[in-house]
Short mmCIF file of C-alpha atoms and ligand atoms in Angstrom, two decimals:
data_model
loop_
_atom_site.label_atom_id
_atom_site.label_comp_id
_atom_site.label_asym_id
_atom_site.label_seq_id
_atom_site.Cartn_x
_atom_site.Cartn_y
_atom_site.Cartn_z
CA MET A 15 -89.36 29.85 -119.06
CA ARG A 16 -85.71 29.17 -119.03
CA ILE A 17 -84.55 25.68 -117.78
CA TRP A 18 -81.10 24.14 -117.22
CA LEU A 19 -79.93 21.30 -119.59
CA ASP A 20 -76.62 20.17 -120.85
CA GLY A 21 -74.76 22.58 -118.65
CA GLY A 22 -76.52 25.68 -119.35
CA LEU A 23 -79.74 27.74 -119.64
CA GLN A 24 -82.20 26.86 -122.58
CA ASP A 25 -85.68 28.05 -123.58
CA ILE A 26 -88.29 25.38 -122.63
CA GLU A 27 -89.68 25.37 -126.12
CA SER A 28 -86.49 24.42 -127.77
CA ALA A 29 -84.81 22.28 -124.92
CA ARG A 30 -84.56 18.60 -126.12
CA VAL A 31 -83.85 15.29 -124.31
CA SER A 32 -83.40 12.13 -126.18
CA VAL A 33 -86.47 9.90 -126.71
CA PHE A 34 -84.12 7.03 -125.57
CA ASP A 35 -83.36 8.81 -122.27
CA HIS A 36 -83.63 6.05 -119.64
CA GLY A 37 -85.57 8.45 -117.42
CA LEU A 38 -88.31 8.29 -120.14
CA THR A 39 -88.04 4.65 -121.30
CA VAL A 40 -87.41 2.68 -118.03
CA GLY A 41 -87.98 5.39 -115.18
CA ASP A 42 -84.16 5.28 -114.23
CA GLY A 43 -83.87 8.60 -112.69
CA ILE A 44 -84.11 10.56 -109.45
CA PHE A 45 -85.39 14.02 -108.57
CA GLU A 46 -85.95 16.67 -105.99
CA THR A 47 -88.46 19.28 -105.48
CA VAL A 48 -87.11 22.46 -103.79
CA LYS A 49 -89.11 25.23 -102.46
CA ALA A 50 -87.93 28.68 -103.61
CA VAL A 51 -89.31 31.92 -101.89
CA ASP A 52 -88.50 35.18 -103.62
CA GLY A 53 -85.45 33.59 -105.46
CA ARG A 54 -84.12 31.89 -102.28
CA THR A 55 -84.00 28.14 -102.11
CA PHE A 56 -85.09 26.35 -98.90
CA ALA A 57 -82.99 23.61 -97.39
CA LEU A 58 -81.02 23.13 -100.58
CA THR A 59 -78.21 21.27 -98.78
CA ARG A 60 -80.60 18.73 -97.45
CA HIS A 61 -82.04 18.10 -100.99
CA LEU A 62 -78.72 17.77 -102.47
CA ASP A 63 -77.62 15.12 -99.86
CA ARG A 64 -80.86 13.31 -100.62
CA LEU A 65 -80.16 13.50 -104.34
CA THR A 66 -76.82 11.97 -103.78
CA ARG A 67 -78.28 9.13 -101.53
CA SER A 68 -80.80 8.42 -104.20
CA ALA A 69 -78.23 8.44 -107.02
CA ARG A 70 -76.10 5.93 -105.14
CA GLY A 71 -79.19 3.78 -104.38
CA LEU A 72 -79.64 3.58 -108.15
CA GLY A 73 -76.05 3.30 -109.08
CA LEU A 74 -75.95 6.47 -110.93
CA PRO A 75 -72.74 8.75 -110.68
CA ASP A 76 -72.86 11.24 -107.78
CA PRO A 77 -74.48 14.42 -109.08
CA ASP A 78 -72.09 17.48 -109.06
CA HIS A 79 -73.60 19.65 -106.17
CA ASP A 80 -71.79 22.61 -107.56
CA GLU A 81 -73.35 22.21 -110.85
CA VAL A 82 -76.86 21.80 -109.38
CA ARG A 83 -76.42 24.73 -107.25
CA ARG A 84 -75.20 26.82 -110.19
CA ALA A 85 -78.27 25.59 -112.21
CA CYS A 86 -80.70 26.25 -109.43
CA ALA A 87 -79.37 29.81 -109.06
CA ALA A 88 -79.55 30.35 -112.87
CA VAL A 89 -83.02 29.12 -113.29
CA LEU A 90 -84.21 31.26 -110.37
CA GLU A 91 -82.60 34.24 -111.76
CA ALA A 92 -84.00 33.80 -115.26
CA ASN A 93 -87.55 33.22 -113.95
CA PRO A 94 -88.26 35.52 -111.01
CA MET A 95 -91.46 34.54 -109.11
CA PRO A 96 -92.57 34.95 -105.37
CA LEU A 97 -93.04 31.24 -104.61
CA GLY A 98 -91.99 28.52 -106.82
CA ARG A 99 -90.61 24.92 -106.92
CA LEU A 100 -87.46 23.96 -108.40
CA ARG A 101 -87.58 20.58 -110.14
CA ILE A 102 -84.16 18.97 -110.30
CA THR A 103 -84.40 15.68 -112.50
CA TYR A 104 -81.18 13.45 -112.86
CA THR A 105 -81.62 10.47 -115.04
CA GLY A 106 -79.49 7.59 -116.35
CA GLY A 107 -79.17 9.41 -119.62
CA HIS A 108 -79.47 8.20 -123.19
CA GLY A 109 -79.17 4.46 -123.52
CA PRO A 110 -80.17 1.29 -125.41
CA LEU A 111 -83.71 0.17 -125.51
CA GLY A 112 -83.99 -2.16 -122.37
CA SER A 113 -82.69 -1.87 -119.07
CA ASP A 114 -78.96 -1.82 -119.56
CA ARG A 115 -77.53 1.59 -119.19
CA GLY A 116 -75.64 2.98 -122.23
CA GLU A 117 -72.24 4.76 -122.37
CA HIS A 118 -73.65 8.28 -122.16
CA GLY A 119 -73.51 10.22 -118.98
CA PRO A 120 -76.52 11.24 -116.92
CA THR A 121 -79.14 13.96 -117.92
CA LEU A 122 -79.51 16.88 -115.42
CA VAL A 123 -82.54 19.06 -115.90
CA VAL A 124 -83.51 21.82 -113.53
CA ALA A 125 -86.81 23.59 -114.12
CA LEU A 126 -89.13 26.02 -112.24
CA GLY A 127 -92.80 25.98 -111.59
CA GLU A 128 -94.88 28.72 -109.82
CA THR A 129 -96.85 27.57 -106.82
CA THR A 130 -99.31 29.07 -104.44
CA ARG A 131 -99.77 28.54 -100.62
CA ARG A 132 -101.87 25.42 -99.83
CA PRO A 133 -104.97 25.66 -97.73
CA ASP A 134 -104.50 25.32 -93.97
CA SER A 135 -106.36 21.89 -94.11
CA THR A 136 -107.26 19.21 -96.69
CA ALA A 137 -108.95 15.74 -97.15
CA VAL A 138 -107.09 12.44 -97.47
CA ILE A 139 -108.10 8.91 -98.46
CA THR A 140 -106.22 5.61 -97.69
CA VAL A 141 -105.57 3.28 -100.63
CA PRO A 142 -105.56 -0.60 -100.83
CA TRP A 143 -102.16 -0.59 -102.41
CA THR A 144 -99.02 -1.06 -100.31
CA ARG A 145 -95.73 0.51 -100.10
CA ASN A 146 -92.94 -2.08 -100.11
CA GLU A 147 -90.63 -1.31 -97.09
CA ARG A 148 -88.00 -3.77 -98.38
CA GLY A 149 -87.72 -2.94 -102.20
CA ALA A 150 -84.64 -2.03 -104.17
CA LEU A 151 -86.05 1.43 -104.57
CA THR A 152 -87.24 2.03 -101.03
CA GLY A 153 -86.59 5.38 -99.73
CA LEU A 154 -85.07 6.60 -102.94
CA LYS A 155 -86.64 9.58 -104.75
CA THR A 156 -86.77 7.95 -108.06
CA THR A 157 -88.77 9.22 -111.09
CA SER A 158 -90.68 5.87 -111.06
CA TYR A 159 -93.75 7.64 -109.61
CA ALA A 160 -96.48 5.97 -111.64
CA GLU A 161 -98.04 4.33 -108.58
CA ASN A 162 -98.29 7.66 -106.87
CA VAL A 163 -100.01 9.06 -109.99
CA VAL A 164 -102.61 6.53 -109.94
CA ALA A 165 -103.24 6.81 -106.09
CA LEU A 166 -103.37 10.53 -106.40
CA ALA A 167 -105.90 10.36 -109.18
CA ARG A 168 -108.15 8.21 -106.97
CA ALA A 169 -107.82 10.73 -104.15
CA HIS A 170 -108.97 13.45 -106.63
CA GLN A 171 -111.92 11.35 -107.52
CA HIS A 172 -112.89 11.18 -103.88
CA GLY A 173 -112.53 14.98 -103.41
CA ALA A 174 -109.25 14.53 -101.44
CA SER A 175 -105.71 16.03 -102.21
CA GLU A 176 -103.60 13.09 -100.88
CA ALA A 177 -103.59 9.32 -100.82
CA LEU A 178 -102.02 7.36 -97.99
CA PHE A 179 -100.44 4.13 -98.24
CA ALA A 180 -99.81 1.36 -95.63
CA ASN A 181 -96.66 -0.82 -96.05
CA THR A 182 -96.79 -4.58 -96.71
CA VAL A 183 -97.15 -5.36 -92.91
CA GLY A 184 -100.18 -3.07 -92.51
CA GLN A 185 -98.37 -0.15 -90.95
CA LEU A 186 -99.13 3.50 -91.90
CA CYS A 187 -96.41 4.64 -94.20
CA GLU A 188 -96.67 7.88 -96.17
CA GLY A 189 -98.64 9.68 -98.98
CA THR A 190 -97.99 9.95 -102.64
CA GLY A 191 -96.03 13.20 -102.02
CA SER A 192 -96.02 13.70 -98.34
CA ASN A 193 -95.25 12.25 -94.89
CA VAL A 194 -97.98 11.77 -92.36
CA PHE A 195 -98.11 12.62 -88.67
CA VAL A 196 -100.78 11.72 -86.00
CA VAL A 197 -101.59 13.09 -82.66
CA LEU A 198 -102.37 10.68 -79.95
CA ASP A 199 -103.02 11.95 -76.28
CA GLY A 200 -101.21 15.30 -77.06
CA GLU A 201 -98.08 13.53 -78.37
CA ILE A 202 -96.96 13.68 -82.13
CA HIS A 203 -96.12 10.59 -83.90
CA THR A 204 -94.97 9.73 -87.46
CA PRO A 205 -93.90 6.37 -89.11
CA PRO A 206 -90.12 5.62 -88.90
CA VAL A 207 -88.18 5.62 -92.14
CA ALA A 208 -88.09 1.70 -91.80
CA SER A 209 -91.82 1.73 -92.64
CA GLY A 210 -90.71 2.35 -96.16
CA CYS A 211 -91.53 6.19 -96.42
CA LEU A 212 -89.40 8.58 -98.11
CA ALA A 213 -87.07 10.37 -95.48
CA GLY A 214 -88.86 13.65 -96.09
CA ILE A 215 -87.08 16.97 -95.54
CA THR A 216 -89.99 18.64 -94.09
CA ARG A 217 -90.68 15.50 -91.93
CA ALA A 218 -87.04 15.71 -90.61
CA LEU A 219 -87.49 19.38 -89.71
CA ALA A 220 -90.96 18.86 -88.24
CA VAL A 221 -89.56 15.90 -86.02
CA GLU A 222 -86.72 18.15 -85.01
CA TRP A 223 -88.71 21.18 -84.07
CA THR A 224 -91.71 19.66 -82.51
CA GLY A 225 -90.00 16.57 -80.78
CA ALA A 226 -92.49 14.25 -82.77
CA LYS A 227 -91.73 10.51 -81.97
CA GLU A 228 -91.09 8.00 -84.69
CA THR A 229 -93.51 5.08 -84.01
CA ASP A 230 -94.67 2.09 -85.95
CA LEU A 231 -98.53 2.72 -86.30
CA PRO A 232 -101.15 0.61 -87.64
CA LEU A 233 -103.13 2.13 -90.77
CA ASP A 234 -106.26 2.31 -88.56
CA VAL A 235 -104.60 4.90 -86.24
CA LEU A 236 -106.11 7.23 -88.67
CA GLN A 237 -109.63 6.43 -87.54
CA ARG A 238 -108.84 7.20 -83.80
CA ALA A 239 -106.15 9.82 -84.00
CA ASP A 240 -107.10 13.04 -82.40
CA GLU A 241 -105.37 15.04 -85.24
CA VAL A 242 -103.63 14.13 -88.36
CA PHE A 243 -101.29 16.34 -90.48
CA LEU A 244 -99.20 15.95 -93.62
CA THR A 245 -95.57 17.49 -94.27
CA SER A 246 -93.90 18.15 -97.64
CA THR A 247 -91.96 20.71 -99.48
CA LEU A 248 -95.13 21.88 -101.29
CA ARG A 249 -97.50 21.66 -98.33
CA ASP A 250 -95.18 22.58 -95.41
CA VAL A 251 -97.38 21.35 -92.37
CA GLN A 252 -100.83 20.95 -93.55
CA ALA A 253 -103.79 19.81 -91.16
CA VAL A 254 -106.20 16.88 -92.32
CA HIS A 255 -109.83 17.46 -91.88
CA ARG A 256 -111.08 14.36 -93.44
CA VAL A 257 -109.65 10.67 -93.73
CA ASP A 258 -111.88 8.40 -95.82
CA GLU A 259 -115.37 8.86 -94.27
CA ARG A 260 -114.01 10.31 -90.84
CA GLU A 261 -114.37 13.94 -90.34
CA LEU A 262 -111.98 15.78 -88.14
CA PRO A 263 -113.85 18.90 -87.39
CA GLY A 264 -112.00 22.02 -86.27
CA ALA A 265 -108.69 20.90 -88.15
CA PRO A 266 -106.14 22.25 -87.61
CA GLY A 267 -106.46 21.13 -83.98
CA PRO A 268 -104.43 22.81 -81.24
CA VAL A 269 -101.22 20.43 -81.64
CA THR A 270 -101.19 20.78 -85.37
CA ALA A 271 -101.74 24.46 -85.38
CA LYS A 272 -98.78 24.74 -83.07
CA ALA A 273 -96.57 22.62 -85.23
CA MET A 274 -97.64 24.94 -88.28
CA ARG A 275 -96.67 27.90 -86.16
CA ILE A 276 -93.31 26.58 -85.21
CA PHE A 277 -92.59 25.44 -88.89
CA GLU A 278 -93.61 29.01 -90.21
CA GLU A 279 -91.38 30.69 -87.66
CA ARG A 280 -88.32 28.35 -87.95
CA SER A 281 -88.17 27.71 -91.64
CA GLY A 282 -86.92 31.20 -92.44
CA ASP A 283 -83.68 30.16 -90.90
CA ASP A 284 -83.37 27.56 -93.50
CA LEU A 285 -83.68 29.77 -96.42
CA ASP A 286 -80.48 29.77 -98.31
CA PRO A 287 -78.59 33.06 -98.72
N1 PLP B 318 -92.93 11.00 -99.50
C1 PLP B 318 -93.10 11.03 -100.95
C2 PLP B 318 -93.39 9.81 -101.67
C3 PLP B 318 -92.69 12.25 -101.72
O1 PLP B 318 -92.73 12.35 -102.94
C4 PLP B 318 -92.42 13.37 -100.95
C5 PLP B 318 -92.14 14.61 -101.63
O2 PLP B 318 -92.29 14.75 -102.75
C6 PLP B 318 -92.46 13.27 -99.42
C7 PLP B 318 -92.73 12.18 -98.85
C8 PLP B 318 -92.24 14.60 -98.70
O3 PLP B 318 -90.76 14.97 -98.70
P1 PLP B 318 -90.23 16.36 -98.60
O4 PLP B 318 -90.69 16.96 -97.32
O5 PLP B 318 -88.70 16.22 -98.73
O6 PLP B 318 -90.78 17.17 -99.66
#
């Protein structure tokens, strides 16, 4: 595996980042996960725009989009695979111990992992911990993901692949690595970004392509929704067949199945040349 670091390709076995890199010591970093199909990236411009928004939110210098594009192309060329995920990590760089940033510039790493298609439906749990809809990091895709790691581990203990959070006022928010949609009386709804969720790129495309409404929803909507589905770069549109103890037999239901079809048909247009 060849990855991008310090302006060029390096072998993953010998590539080194400082042990004082602030991405490691204080989680001062941001990232993007980008789908790559047969060496072509999906919606890379949207990911780069979000990377810049996250950088500005953290006070990191704007990432150089041309360099990130070059890095993605080089890593994809060096590691051919049918379906992969590029991981772009951009941190505060080498700094002093403690939270002050040092003089060094940011660290950019681009790596690639192989992925497989997710099953059409999955189980999810809800967790008792909340997303903060008004925090300094709300809506930023930072590398401070430990809360998601804990919640996802709990999901796996319960035979589920995703854990869903409410926000501090009890509204449905998002999963550890996905956005959530519900179907009520034939209409598709998803929590607004003001709920504290990440502005998911798959979410935005699903809203655009299905006409889903952005609606404040209580967490217990999951116990009465006709259908529930998740969106993310790695899942695309994925139906939910169990929420906690509640079974949703026949998932994907008709509305979710249509959303999956629309996403599959239209997403080819967002593959980069
Ligand atoms: N919410 C969180 C917390 C995420 O980490 C992700 C993706 O990793 C998403 C939502 C889905 O976003 P996207 O569709 O851009 O992958």
